[in-house]
Short mmCIF file of C-alpha atoms and ligand atoms in Angstrom, two decimals:
data_model
loop_
_atom_site.label_atom_id
_atom_site.label_comp_id
_atom_site.label_asym_id
_atom_site.label_seq_id
_atom_site.Cartn_x
_atom_site.Cartn_y
_atom_site.Cartn_z
CA UNK A 1 157.21 -61.32 197.14
CA UNK A 2 154.50 -61.31 194.93
CA UNK A 3 152.59 -65.18 194.33
CA UNK A 4 153.13 -65.96 190.20
CA UNK A 5 149.80 -64.34 188.88
CA UNK A 6 148.25 -67.18 186.16
CA UNK A 7 144.60 -66.83 186.36
CA UNK A 8 144.40 -64.78 188.66
CA UNK A 9 144.51 -60.50 188.78
CA UNK A 10 144.61 -60.83 192.40
CA UNK A 11 145.25 -63.10 195.30
CA UNK A 12 143.48 -63.31 198.49
CA UNK A 13 145.42 -65.26 201.46
CA UNK A 14 143.30 -66.75 204.14
CA UNK A 15 145.77 -69.50 205.16
CA UNK A 16 147.49 -68.33 208.54
CA UNK A 17 150.98 -69.55 207.37
CA UNK A 18 150.54 -68.14 203.93
CA UNK A 19 149.44 -64.93 205.58
CA UNK A 20 152.61 -64.83 208.36
CA UNK A 21 154.82 -65.81 205.03
CA UNK A 22 153.73 -62.56 202.73
CA UNK A 23 153.19 -60.13 205.66
CA UNK A 24 154.92 -60.61 209.05
CA UNK A 25 151.68 -61.17 211.35
CA UNK A 26 151.78 -63.70 213.48
CA UNK A 27 148.36 -63.81 215.51
CA UNK A 28 145.08 -66.10 214.61
CA UNK A 29 142.97 -64.15 213.08
CA UNK A 30 143.29 -62.21 209.52
CA UNK A 31 143.85 -62.77 205.69
CA UNK A 32 145.96 -60.49 202.57
CA UNK A 33 144.57 -58.79 199.41
CA UNK A 34 147.89 -58.30 197.18
CA UNK A 35 145.56 -56.54 194.41
CA UNK A 36 147.47 -55.32 191.52
CA UNK A 37 147.48 -51.97 192.65
CA UNK A 38 147.79 -52.54 196.60
CA UNK A 39 148.51 -54.73 199.44
CA UNK A 40 145.84 -54.89 202.63
CA UNK A 41 145.78 -57.02 205.73
CA UNK A 42 142.82 -56.96 207.72
CA UNK A 43 142.40 -57.84 211.17
CA UNK A 44 139.55 -57.44 213.79
CA UNK A 45 140.09 -54.46 217.08
CA UNK A 46 141.74 -57.66 218.54
CA UNK A 47 145.31 -57.22 216.89
CA UNK A 48 145.02 -53.86 216.50
CA UNK A 49 148.18 -53.58 218.65
CA UNK A 50 149.85 -56.74 216.38
CA UNK A 51 149.78 -55.91 213.41
CA UNK A 52 150.98 -52.49 213.26
CA UNK A 53 154.23 -53.85 214.89
CA UNK A 54 154.49 -56.80 212.86
CA UNK A 55 152.55 -55.89 209.54
CA UNK A 56 155.25 -55.17 206.52
CA UNK A 57 154.36 -53.24 203.28
CA UNK A 58 150.87 -53.65 203.64
CA UNK A 59 148.35 -51.42 204.40
CA UNK A 60 146.65 -52.75 207.72
CA UNK A 61 142.43 -52.27 207.72
CA UNK A 62 141.05 -52.92 210.96
CA UNK A 63 137.23 -54.72 210.55
CA UNK A 64 133.79 -54.87 212.60
CA UNK A 65 134.10 -58.63 212.27
CA UNK A 66 135.99 -61.82 210.74
CA UNK A 67 138.47 -60.55 208.74
CA UNK A 68 137.39 -62.15 205.28
CA UNK A 69 133.94 -60.44 206.11
CA UNK A 70 135.90 -57.01 206.68
CA UNK A 71 137.76 -58.20 204.02
CA UNK A 72 135.06 -58.79 201.09
CA UNK A 73 132.58 -55.34 202.34
CA UNK A 74 136.26 -53.19 201.78
CA UNK A 75 136.35 -54.41 198.15
CA UNK A 76 132.96 -53.67 196.97
CA UNK A 77 132.52 -50.84 199.39
CA UNK A 78 135.78 -49.11 198.00
CA UNK A 79 134.65 -50.23 194.25
CA UNK A 80 138.54 -51.97 194.01
CA UNK A 81 139.77 -53.00 190.78
CA UNK A 82 140.76 -56.21 191.55
CA UNK A 83 140.26 -58.52 188.61
CA UNK A 84 139.41 -62.28 188.93
CA UNK A 85 140.68 -62.58 192.63
CA UNK A 86 142.65 -65.61 193.19
CA UNK A 87 141.76 -67.48 196.86
CA UNK A 88 143.46 -70.11 198.97
CA UNK A 89 141.50 -72.59 197.71
CA UNK A 90 142.79 -75.66 199.79
CA UNK A 91 142.05 -74.09 203.08
CA UNK A 92 138.59 -72.21 202.69
CA UNK A 93 135.94 -73.74 204.64
CA UNK A 94 132.16 -73.74 202.45
CA UNK A 95 131.15 -71.35 204.48
CA UNK A 96 134.02 -68.76 204.12
CA UNK A 97 133.23 -69.67 200.40
CA UNK A 98 130.00 -68.92 199.84
CA UNK A 99 130.35 -65.61 201.63
CA UNK A 100 132.67 -64.81 199.50
CA UNK A 101 130.57 -65.11 196.60
CA UNK A 102 127.85 -63.67 198.34
CA UNK A 103 130.11 -60.29 199.38
CA UNK A 104 131.52 -59.77 195.91
CA UNK A 105 128.88 -60.96 193.79
CA UNK A 106 129.10 -60.87 189.76
CA UNK A 107 133.06 -60.73 190.75
CA UNK A 108 135.44 -63.48 189.20
CA UNK A 109 137.05 -66.36 190.72
CA UNK A 110 139.91 -68.70 190.84
CA UNK A 111 141.17 -70.58 192.80
CA UNK A 112 144.80 -70.08 193.73
CA UNK A 113 145.62 -73.09 196.02
CA UNK A 114 149.01 -73.98 196.00
CA UNK A 115 150.69 -70.19 195.14
CA UNK A 116 151.92 -69.05 198.16
CA UNK A 117 153.04 -72.65 199.58
CA UNK A 118 155.19 -73.02 196.27
CA UNK A 119 157.39 -69.74 197.42
CA UNK A 120 157.25 -71.44 200.70
CA UNK A 121 159.58 -74.42 199.33
CA UNK A 122 162.62 -72.85 198.67
CA UNK A 123 163.86 -71.28 202.52
CA UNK A 124 165.65 -68.31 202.22
CA UNK A 125 168.91 -68.03 204.52
CA UNK A 126 167.13 -65.97 207.65
CA UNK A 127 164.78 -68.86 207.77
CA UNK A 128 167.28 -71.75 207.15
CA UNK A 129 168.37 -70.18 210.18
CA UNK A 130 165.34 -70.37 212.20
CA UNK A 131 165.00 -74.34 211.12
CA UNK A 132 168.64 -74.60 212.17
CA UNK A 133 168.31 -73.94 215.89
CA UNK A 134 164.92 -75.35 215.91
CA UNK A 135 166.47 -78.58 215.02
CA UNK A 136 168.99 -77.97 217.64
CA UNK A 137 167.09 -77.89 220.18
CA UNK A 138 165.15 -81.50 219.34
CA UNK A 139 169.01 -82.29 219.43
CA UNK A 140 169.48 -81.46 222.39
CA UNK A 141 166.32 -82.93 224.05
CA UNK A 142 167.73 -86.19 222.78
CA UNK A 143 171.14 -85.59 224.42
CA UNK A 144 169.24 -85.23 227.93
CA UNK A 145 166.90 -88.12 227.15
CA UNK A 146 169.88 -90.79 226.75
CA UNK A 147 170.99 -89.04 230.10
CA UNK A 148 167.85 -89.91 231.35
CA UNK A 149 165.95 -93.22 232.16
CA UNK A 150 162.88 -94.11 230.40
CA UNK A 151 162.19 -97.72 231.61
CA UNK A 152 159.58 -97.53 233.68
CA UNK A 153 158.21 -94.59 233.22
CA UNK A 154 154.98 -94.06 230.67
CA UNK A 155 154.74 -92.88 226.80
CA UNK A 156 153.00 -90.14 228.27
CA UNK A 157 155.88 -88.71 231.01
CA UNK A 158 158.66 -89.63 228.52
CA UNK A 159 156.71 -86.87 226.10
CA UNK A 160 156.38 -84.01 228.77
CA UNK A 161 160.34 -84.31 229.58
CA UNK A 162 161.09 -83.71 226.39
CA UNK A 163 158.61 -81.38 225.42
CA UNK A 164 160.33 -79.04 229.05
CA UNK A 165 163.22 -79.81 227.57
CA UNK A 166 162.50 -78.29 223.92
CA UNK A 167 161.07 -75.64 225.96
CA UNK A 168 163.93 -74.72 228.44
CA UNK A 169 166.10 -74.80 225.28
CA UNK A 170 163.73 -71.60 223.75
CA UNK A 171 161.40 -74.01 221.48
CA UNK A 172 158.29 -72.46 221.19
CA UNK A 173 155.03 -74.11 221.01
CA UNK A 174 154.98 -77.61 219.98
CA UNK A 175 154.91 -78.00 215.82
CA UNK A 176 152.86 -80.88 216.48
CA UNK A 177 151.80 -83.50 219.48
CA UNK A 178 154.78 -85.61 220.30
CA UNK A 179 154.69 -89.17 219.84
CA UNK A 180 156.57 -91.91 222.14
CA UNK A 181 154.99 -95.37 221.40
CA UNK A 182 156.76 -97.93 222.70
CA UNK A 183 157.00 -101.83 222.57
CA UNK A 184 153.66 -103.30 220.11
CA UNK A 185 152.86 -99.64 219.79
CA UNK A 186 156.20 -98.77 217.78
CA UNK A 187 153.93 -100.28 215.31
CA UNK A 188 151.55 -96.94 215.13
CA UNK A 189 153.75 -94.39 212.63
CA UNK A 190 150.85 -92.01 214.20
CA UNK A 191 150.30 -93.03 217.55
CA UNK A 192 149.58 -90.61 220.41
CA UNK A 193 152.12 -91.14 223.68
CA UNK A 194 149.98 -93.28 226.00
CA UNK A 195 149.97 -94.18 229.52
CA UNK A 196 152.54 -97.41 228.64
CA UNK A 197 155.11 -98.54 231.02
CA UNK A 198 157.83 -98.62 229.15
CA UNK A 199 159.69 -101.84 229.59
CA UNK A 200 162.71 -103.45 229.14
CA UNK A 201 163.81 -104.93 225.36
CA UNK A 202 161.45 -102.75 222.92
CA UNK A 203 161.82 -100.74 220.52
CA UNK A 204 160.02 -97.26 221.55
CA UNK A 205 160.13 -94.79 218.15
CA UNK A 206 159.95 -91.22 219.20
CA UNK A 207 158.88 -88.53 216.69
CA UNK A 208 158.98 -84.14 217.68
CA UNK A 209 159.93 -80.99 216.57
CA UNK A 210 160.73 -78.22 217.97
CA UNK A 211 160.10 -74.54 216.27
CA UNK A 212 161.65 -71.30 216.84
CA UNK A 213 159.99 -68.04 215.33
CA UNK A 214 157.37 -70.34 213.81
CA UNK A 215 160.34 -72.29 211.87
CA UNK A 216 159.63 -76.29 212.99
CA UNK A 217 162.35 -79.10 213.12
CA UNK A 218 160.48 -82.34 212.44
CA UNK A 219 163.19 -85.82 213.61
CA UNK A 220 162.53 -89.30 214.67
CA UNK A 221 164.73 -91.94 216.47
CA UNK A 222 163.52 -95.15 217.43
CA UNK A 223 165.86 -96.72 220.61
CA UNK A 224 165.93 -100.51 221.92
CA UNK A 225 165.81 -101.04 225.35
CA UNK A 226 168.14 -103.37 225.70
CA UNK A 227 168.50 -106.35 223.86
CA UNK A 228 166.18 -106.82 221.15
CA UNK A 229 164.12 -110.05 219.04
CA UNK A 230 166.73 -110.82 216.58
CA UNK A 231 163.83 -109.66 213.93
CA UNK A 232 163.61 -106.01 215.60
CA UNK A 233 167.24 -105.71 215.60
CA UNK A 234 167.07 -106.70 211.90
CA UNK A 235 164.98 -104.56 211.10
CA UNK A 236 166.46 -101.01 211.92
CA UNK A 237 169.61 -102.17 210.37
CA UNK A 238 167.16 -102.29 207.25
CA UNK A 239 165.85 -99.04 208.21
CA UNK A 240 168.91 -97.32 208.97
CA UNK A 241 170.69 -98.69 205.40
CA UNK A 242 167.50 -97.03 203.59
CA UNK A 243 167.24 -93.46 205.52
CA UNK A 244 171.11 -93.05 204.83
CA UNK A 245 170.75 -94.18 201.11
CA UNK A 246 167.60 -92.02 200.45
CA UNK A 247 169.49 -88.89 202.36
CA UNK A 248 172.87 -89.56 200.27
CA UNK A 249 170.04 -88.86 197.30
CA UNK A 250 168.37 -85.52 198.47
CA UNK A 251 170.59 -83.73 196.43
CA UNK A 252 169.02 -80.74 194.49
CA UNK A 253 167.90 -81.58 190.64
CA UNK A 254 166.69 -85.08 192.08
CA UNK A 255 163.16 -85.98 191.43
CA UNK A 256 161.40 -86.66 195.10
CA UNK A 257 159.41 -89.67 193.51
CA UNK A 258 163.33 -90.72 193.24
CA UNK A 259 164.37 -90.34 196.25
CA UNK A 260 161.67 -91.88 197.64
CA UNK A 261 162.52 -94.81 195.87
CA UNK A 262 165.94 -94.81 196.50
CA UNK A 263 164.70 -96.26 200.32
CA UNK A 264 161.67 -98.41 199.32
CA UNK A 265 163.65 -100.22 196.73
CA UNK A 266 166.27 -101.39 199.98
CA UNK A 267 163.34 -102.23 202.27
CA UNK A 268 161.40 -104.11 199.24
CA UNK A 269 164.26 -105.80 198.66
CA UNK A 270 164.84 -106.84 202.36
CA UNK A 271 161.41 -108.26 202.33
CA UNK A 272 159.21 -105.72 204.14
CA UNK A 273 157.82 -103.24 200.74
CA UNK A 274 154.01 -103.81 202.71
CA UNK A 275 155.62 -102.74 206.23
CA UNK A 276 156.29 -99.56 204.95
CA UNK A 277 153.56 -98.03 203.82
CA UNK A 278 153.69 -93.88 204.11
CA UNK A 279 155.42 -91.49 201.73
CA UNK A 280 159.33 -91.11 202.34
CA UNK A 281 159.19 -87.25 203.44
CA UNK A 282 157.90 -84.14 202.83
CA UNK A 283 159.14 -80.11 203.27
CA UNK A 284 159.27 -78.42 206.85
CA UNK A 285 158.94 -74.89 207.11
CA UNK A 286 156.77 -72.03 209.12
CA UNK A 287 154.43 -75.83 208.62
CA UNK A 288 155.55 -79.14 210.21
CA UNK A 289 154.33 -81.06 207.35
CA UNK A 290 154.53 -78.70 204.04
CA UNK A 291 155.89 -79.07 200.57
CA UNK A 292 156.97 -80.80 198.88
CA UNK A 293 156.23 -84.37 199.26
CA UNK A 294 158.95 -87.59 198.99
CA UNK A 295 156.65 -90.37 197.63
CA UNK A 296 155.95 -92.03 195.02
CA UNK A 297 153.64 -90.13 193.05
CA UNK A 298 155.20 -86.73 193.70
CA UNK A 299 156.05 -84.67 190.37
CA UNK A 300 158.57 -82.52 192.86
CA UNK A 301 162.33 -81.90 191.48
CA UNK A 302 163.92 -81.02 194.27
CA UNK A 303 166.21 -77.58 194.54
CA UNK A 304 168.67 -75.75 197.25
CA UNK A 305 166.98 -73.74 200.16
CA UNK A 306 164.29 -77.18 200.43
CA UNK A 307 164.15 -78.29 203.52
CA UNK A 308 162.35 -81.83 203.48
CA UNK A 309 162.21 -84.40 206.02
CA UNK A 310 163.72 -88.31 205.07
CA UNK A 311 161.74 -90.86 207.20
CA UNK A 312 161.93 -94.86 205.77
CA UNK A 313 160.01 -97.00 208.34
CA UNK A 314 158.51 -100.80 208.80
CA UNK A 315 156.48 -101.57 211.25
CA UNK A 316 155.11 -104.66 212.01
CA UNK A 317 152.13 -105.41 213.93
CA UNK A 318 152.04 -107.27 217.29
CA UNK A 319 155.86 -106.75 216.90
CA UNK A 320 157.13 -102.80 217.05
CA UNK A 321 158.18 -100.37 214.37
CA UNK A 322 161.41 -98.82 213.55
CA UNK A 323 161.33 -95.10 211.94
CA UNK A 324 164.59 -92.66 211.12
CA UNK A 325 163.99 -89.51 210.28
CA UNK A 326 165.75 -86.33 209.75
CA UNK A 327 165.33 -82.09 208.73
CA UNK A 328 167.33 -82.29 205.50
CA UNK A 329 168.70 -79.17 204.12
CA UNK A 330 168.59 -78.99 199.85
CA UNK A 331 172.09 -77.43 199.10
CA UNK A 332 173.93 -77.15 195.56
CA UNK A 333 176.94 -78.97 196.92
CA UNK A 334 174.68 -82.26 198.78
CA UNK A 335 172.39 -82.86 200.93
CA UNK A 336 173.11 -81.62 204.50
CA UNK A 337 170.89 -82.86 208.04
CA UNK A 338 170.03 -80.39 210.15
CA UNK A 339 169.17 -82.72 213.46
CA UNK A 340 172.49 -84.63 213.79
CA UNK A 341 171.73 -86.83 217.01
CA UNK A 342 173.58 -90.31 215.93
CA UNK A 343 171.13 -92.71 213.69
CA UNK A 344 173.09 -95.79 215.30
CA UNK A 345 170.76 -97.57 217.30
CA UNK A 346 171.23 -96.37 220.95
CA UNK A 347 170.08 -98.15 224.65
CA UNK A 348 168.38 -96.34 226.68
CA UNK A 349 168.26 -97.56 230.17
ZN1 LIG B 1 158.45 -87.01 212.31
ZN1 LIG B 2 157.66 -85.73 209.63
#
């Protein structure tokens, strides 16, 4: 597992999900250096034990200060033959960048942003297994939710119940704060769960994910609390059909932009194009949001083993919104939704 070398000879990896992917390290401070000859992992004293247990196939070095400082000092003190060093350009802070140039004066650098992210897009069998479990846990929480009462509870209470259900089913930390938005607030695609009390006859959008050994799921369902005004029922049907069309098109070899268009064109034709203001989906894995992007401008082409979301939505300010999202595995034989909770409109009590 060595990222393709192009403009660089060595790779300095600082973004933690990338470090974890390459080395197995799950801690919160560390960096990896892959030179043409050797592979090093740097962390500080606090993570010494953990690194020795988790890190595979890398020389573990314990540094007196921050890992990146230590790594740069190690390179210069040992005069490592690194050639041009590629760095995680999308994630380095300005301070880290300046420090690197200062400690490694005279060496040549290249921006290697996206090199490891690209490798992460296609999942291995064991990664897919973890994601399957993360999806099952989210499904189980929805099943529990539909047996309980939400009318009269606040959005925050519902979010907490879902989080505890997922934790009880074995989820690790939530990949992102659970979204529960109700009534007119459901028109905010990324609104946070608030103090609003859920009432009868409105929409509730719930977007959540579980994690298993660091691998995430991401699933949105929109529920009704009793009979809906006809406009809201209509946008639900439109989103459900758009999501179904895009899901069917999530196949190996398809252009991500084309999959986005399957949902977008349908929503446009129904007259709600302007109310679907975000992209269709994104990759999921060690991060809740990663490559590839499924959007109008995306250059990505889907490959077997990619796990992406398909999540069209319609949001009508002042009225409410609908989004339906699944985590979908692209296989040679077609798409498989890893999140399986039914997509038909479900009424919550
Ligand atoms: Zn989501
Ligand atoms: Zn998503």
